[in-house]
Amino acid sequence: MRTTSTTTTRTFPTGLTQALKERVLALTDVARPEGPAFLAAAAGTEVAKAVDFGALEKLCKPLIVPAALAIALRDGGLREGRLSPVDTALLAATGAAYTTGDVILMLGEGHAGRSSTRLVSGAAAFGVGHLALGGLMLRSGLRFKPLQVALHGVIAGSAGAVLLAEDRSNAPLAAYGGLLAALSALATSVDRRNGPAASVLAVAGPVFLLSDALILVRRKTEGGSVLARALDVGVIDTYATAALLLLTGTAAAARTAGRVS
């Protein structure tokens, strides 16, 4: 039993590394335009944030998640199995909710705004997406592991305490943080039973948490400064990465569950 456990521990990181490499390579496959489209949308948004070019951001940012969703829906092919209509609907609902959140934030001062009103509205949209995606993860066989729940509980509790200490009106943001932490706890509970391509979920959850943490830091940074623009780019980098890995990783887990059932 000890040998089996050690082998499992060693092979999961190896599989994760391979899955991440394959995901990066797939983005440059010109035979499938959604990969290059995702890269173009993310890069365009990064440039827009770096140089404060609002028109370019409005053109590119709303395309990030739809491109990632297209990749997730087209992944696999016949040998990997097809997504069921319910799986597809949950993925589409996630993509729609995330894109709505992007647009809500983008039409104001973005994630850098000092007012929490628009941030709460954006968080509500993302929350709907998290619930849909979490439902698909559970449907695909992922189950919470105690260690992941405990670690993410500490993270959510600490972040919530900071937000509430800053202002009691931040309670909705603290609640959103708890929901995101729960999604990350479930994503990082992925294991070999969910298929090798689903292993990217182990990275996706923490990267999304990092992206939202950068948003909180950015809100306290002086606008227009080098640090502020670097944080803006960092938020986009981590968000685009997390969205891509969450959607494709969950779709892969759903396909694996479909083959097994």
Coordinates of C-alpha atoms in Angstrom, one line a residue:
M1 CA 0.0 0.0 0.0
R2 CA 2.8 2.4 0.8
T3 CA 4.3 1.9 -2.7
T4 CA 1.0 2.5 -4.4
S5 CA 0.5 5.8 -2.5
T6 CA 4.0 7.0 -3.4
T7 CA 3.4 6.2 -7.0
T8 CA 0.1 8.1 -7.1
T9 CA 1.7 11.1 -5.4
R10 CA 4.5 11.2 -7.9
T11 CA 2.4 10.6 -11.0
F12 CA -0.2 13.3 -10.4
P13 CA 2.3 16.2 -10.5
T14 CA 3.8 14.6 -13.6
G15 CA 0.4 14.4 -15.2
L16 CA -0.4 17.9 -14.2
T17 CA 2.8 19.2 -15.8
Q18 CA 2.1 17.4 -19.0
A19 CA -1.5 18.6 -19.1
L20 CA -0.4 22.2 -18.7
K21 CA 2.2 21.8 -21.5
E22 CA -0.5 20.4 -23.8
R23 CA -2.9 23.2 -22.9
V24 CA -0.2 25.8 -23.8
L25 CA 0.6 24.1 -27.1
A26 CA -3.0 23.8 -28.1
L27 CA -3.4 27.6 -27.8
T28 CA -1.1 28.1 -30.8
D29 CA -2.8 25.5 -33.0
V30 CA -3.9 27.7 -35.9
A31 CA -6.1 24.8 -37.2
R32 CA -8.4 25.6 -34.2
P33 CA -8.9 29.4 -34.2
E34 CA -10.3 29.6 -30.7
G35 CA -6.8 29.1 -29.2
P36 CA -5.2 32.0 -31.0
A37 CA -8.4 34.0 -30.4
F38 CA -8.0 33.5 -26.7
L39 CA -4.4 34.5 -26.8
A40 CA -5.2 37.6 -28.8
A41 CA -8.1 38.6 -26.5
A42 CA -5.9 38.2 -23.4
A43 CA -2.9 40.0 -24.9
G44 CA -5.1 42.8 -26.2
T45 CA -6.6 43.3 -22.7
E46 CA -3.1 43.3 -21.1
V47 CA -1.9 46.0 -23.5
A48 CA -5.1 48.0 -22.9
K49 CA -4.5 47.9 -19.2
A50 CA -0.8 48.6 -19.4
V51 CA -1.3 51.8 -21.5
D52 CA -4.8 52.7 -20.2
F53 CA -6.5 52.3 -23.6
G54 CA -10.2 51.8 -22.7
A55 CA -11.4 51.2 -26.3
L56 CA -9.1 48.3 -26.8
E57 CA -10.1 46.8 -23.5
K58 CA -13.8 47.0 -24.4
L59 CA -13.0 45.2 -27.7
C60 CA -10.9 42.4 -26.2
K61 CA -11.9 41.7 -22.6
P62 CA -15.4 40.4 -23.3
L63 CA -13.9 37.8 -25.7
I64 CA -11.6 36.1 -23.2
V65 CA -14.1 33.8 -21.6
P66 CA -16.1 33.0 -24.8
A67 CA -12.8 31.9 -26.5
A68 CA -12.0 29.8 -23.4
L69 CA -15.5 28.3 -23.5
A70 CA -15.1 27.4 -27.2
I71 CA -11.8 25.6 -26.4
A72 CA -13.5 23.7 -23.6
L73 CA -16.4 22.6 -25.7
R74 CA -14.2 21.5 -28.6
D75 CA -11.6 19.7 -26.6
G76 CA -11.4 15.9 -26.6
G77 CA -13.1 14.7 -29.7
L78 CA -14.6 11.3 -30.1
R79 CA -11.8 9.4 -28.3
E80 CA -12.3 11.6 -25.2
G81 CA -16.1 11.3 -25.2
R82 CA -18.8 13.9 -25.7
L83 CA -20.3 16.3 -23.2
S84 CA -23.9 15.7 -22.3
P85 CA -26.5 18.4 -22.9
V86 CA -26.6 19.2 -19.2
D87 CA -22.8 19.4 -19.0
T88 CA -22.8 21.8 -22.0
A89 CA -25.5 23.9 -20.5
L90 CA -23.6 24.3 -17.2
L91 CA -20.4 25.2 -19.0
A92 CA -22.3 27.7 -21.2
A93 CA -24.0 29.2 -18.1
T94 CA -20.6 29.6 -16.5
G95 CA -19.2 31.3 -19.5
A96 CA -22.2 33.7 -19.8
A97 CA -22.0 34.6 -16.1
Y98 CA -18.2 35.3 -16.2
T99 CA -18.6 37.4 -19.3
T100 CA -21.4 39.4 -17.7
G101 CA -19.2 40.0 -14.7
D102 CA -16.4 41.2 -17.0
V103 CA -18.7 43.6 -18.8
I104 CA -20.1 45.0 -15.5
L105 CA -16.6 45.7 -14.2
M106 CA -15.3 47.0 -17.5
L107 CA -18.1 49.6 -18.0
G108 CA -17.2 51.3 -14.7
E109 CA -13.7 51.9 -13.4
G110 CA -13.0 48.3 -13.7
H111 CA -11.5 46.2 -10.9
A112 CA -9.6 49.3 -9.8
G113 CA -12.7 51.3 -8.7
R114 CA -12.8 52.4 -5.1
S115 CA -16.6 52.0 -4.8
S116 CA -17.8 48.6 -3.9
T117 CA -21.2 48.9 -5.6
R118 CA -20.1 47.9 -9.1
L119 CA -17.6 45.4 -7.7
V120 CA -20.4 43.7 -5.8
S121 CA -22.5 43.5 -8.9
G122 CA -19.7 42.0 -10.8
A123 CA -19.0 39.5 -8.0
A124 CA -22.7 38.5 -8.1
A125 CA -22.4 37.6 -11.8
F126 CA -19.2 35.7 -11.2
G127 CA -20.9 34.0 -8.2
V128 CA -23.5 32.6 -10.5
G129 CA -20.8 31.2 -12.8
H130 CA -19.0 29.7 -9.8
L131 CA -22.2 27.9 -8.7
A132 CA -22.8 26.5 -12.2
L133 CA -19.2 25.3 -12.6
G134 CA -19.1 23.9 -9.1
G135 CA -22.3 22.0 -9.9
L136 CA -20.7 20.5 -13.0
M137 CA -17.6 19.5 -11.0
L138 CA -19.7 17.6 -8.5
R139 CA -21.7 16.1 -11.3
S140 CA -18.4 15.0 -12.8
G141 CA -17.3 13.1 -9.7
L142 CA -15.1 15.7 -7.9
R143 CA -15.6 15.6 -4.1
F144 CA -14.2 17.9 -1.4
K145 CA -11.2 16.7 0.4
P146 CA -10.8 17.6 4.1
L147 CA -7.3 19.1 3.7
Q148 CA -8.4 21.3 0.8
V149 CA -11.5 22.5 2.7
A150 CA -9.4 23.3 5.8
L151 CA -6.8 25.3 3.8
H152 CA -9.3 27.2 1.8
G153 CA -11.4 27.8 4.9
V154 CA -8.4 29.6 6.5
I155 CA -7.9 31.7 3.3
A156 CA -11.6 32.7 3.1
G157 CA -11.8 33.5 6.8
S158 CA -8.7 35.6 6.7
A159 CA -9.8 37.5 3.6
G160 CA -13.3 38.0 5.0
A161 CA -12.0 39.3 8.2
V162 CA -9.8 41.9 6.4
L163 CA -12.7 43.0 4.3
L164 CA -15.1 43.4 7.2
A165 CA -12.6 45.2 9.3
E166 CA -12.2 47.7 6.4
D167 CA -15.9 48.3 6.1
R168 CA -19.0 46.3 7.2
S169 CA -20.5 47.1 3.8
N170 CA -18.0 44.7 2.3
A171 CA -20.0 41.7 3.6
P172 CA -21.2 40.7 0.1
L173 CA -17.6 40.7 -1.1
A174 CA -16.6 38.6 1.9
A175 CA -19.4 36.1 1.1
Y176 CA -18.2 36.0 -2.6
G177 CA -14.7 35.3 -1.3
G178 CA -16.1 32.3 0.6
L179 CA -17.8 31.0 -2.5
L180 CA -14.7 31.3 -4.6
A181 CA -12.7 29.6 -1.9
A182 CA -15.2 26.8 -1.9
L183 CA -14.9 26.4 -5.7
S184 CA -11.1 26.4 -5.4
A185 CA -11.2 23.8 -2.6
L186 CA -13.3 21.6 -4.9
A187 CA -11.1 22.2 -7.9
T188 CA -7.9 21.4 -6.0
S189 CA -9.5 18.1 -4.8
V190 CA -9.2 16.8 -8.3
D191 CA -7.3 13.5 -8.6
R192 CA -6.3 10.8 -11.1
R193 CA -9.8 9.4 -11.2
N194 CA -11.0 12.5 -13.0
G195 CA -8.6 12.0 -15.9
P196 CA -5.2 13.5 -16.8
A197 CA -6.6 16.6 -18.6
A198 CA -8.7 17.5 -15.6
S199 CA -5.5 17.8 -13.4
V200 CA -5.2 21.5 -14.5
L201 CA -8.0 22.2 -12.0
A202 CA -5.4 21.9 -9.2
V203 CA -3.8 25.1 -10.6
A204 CA -7.0 26.9 -11.8
G205 CA -8.6 27.4 -8.3
P206 CA -5.6 29.0 -6.6
V207 CA -4.8 31.2 -9.6
F208 CA -8.4 32.6 -9.6
L209 CA -8.0 33.3 -5.8
L210 CA -4.7 35.1 -6.6
S211 CA -6.4 37.2 -9.3
D212 CA -9.1 38.4 -6.9
A213 CA -6.5 39.0 -4.2
L214 CA -4.6 41.3 -6.7
I215 CA -7.9 43.2 -7.3
L216 CA -8.1 44.0 -3.6
V217 CA -4.5 45.2 -3.6
R218 CA -5.1 47.2 -6.8
R219 CA -8.0 49.1 -5.2
K220 CA -5.7 50.6 -2.7
T221 CA -3.0 51.6 -5.2
E222 CA -2.7 55.0 -6.7
G223 CA -4.2 55.1 -10.2
G224 CA -1.8 55.7 -13.1
S225 CA 1.3 54.6 -11.2
V226 CA 3.6 51.9 -12.5
L227 CA 2.6 49.6 -9.7
A228 CA -1.1 50.1 -10.5
R229 CA -0.6 49.3 -14.1
A230 CA 1.5 46.3 -13.3
L231 CA -1.2 45.0 -11.0
D232 CA -3.9 45.6 -13.7
V233 CA -1.9 43.4 -16.1
G234 CA -1.4 40.8 -13.3
V235 CA -5.1 40.7 -12.7
I236 CA -5.8 40.0 -16.4
D237 CA -3.0 37.4 -16.7
T238 CA -4.2 35.4 -13.7
Y239 CA -7.9 35.8 -14.5
A240 CA -7.5 34.6 -18.1
T241 CA -5.3 31.7 -17.0
A242 CA -7.8 30.6 -14.3
A243 CA -10.8 30.9 -16.6
L244 CA -9.2 28.8 -19.3
L245 CA -8.0 26.1 -16.9
L246 CA -11.3 26.0 -15.0
L247 CA -13.5 25.6 -18.1
T248 CA -11.2 23.2 -19.9
G249 CA -10.4 21.2 -16.7
T250 CA -14.0 20.8 -15.7
A251 CA -15.0 19.8 -19.2
A252 CA -12.3 17.2 -19.2
A253 CA -13.6 15.8 -15.9
A254 CA -17.1 15.7 -17.3
R255 CA -15.9 13.7 -20.3
T256 CA -14.1 11.3 -18.1
A257 CA -17.2 10.8 -16.0
G258 CA -19.3 10.3 -19.1
R259 CA -16.9 7.5 -20.3
V260 CA -17.0 5.7 -17.0
S261 CA -20.8 5.9 -16.4

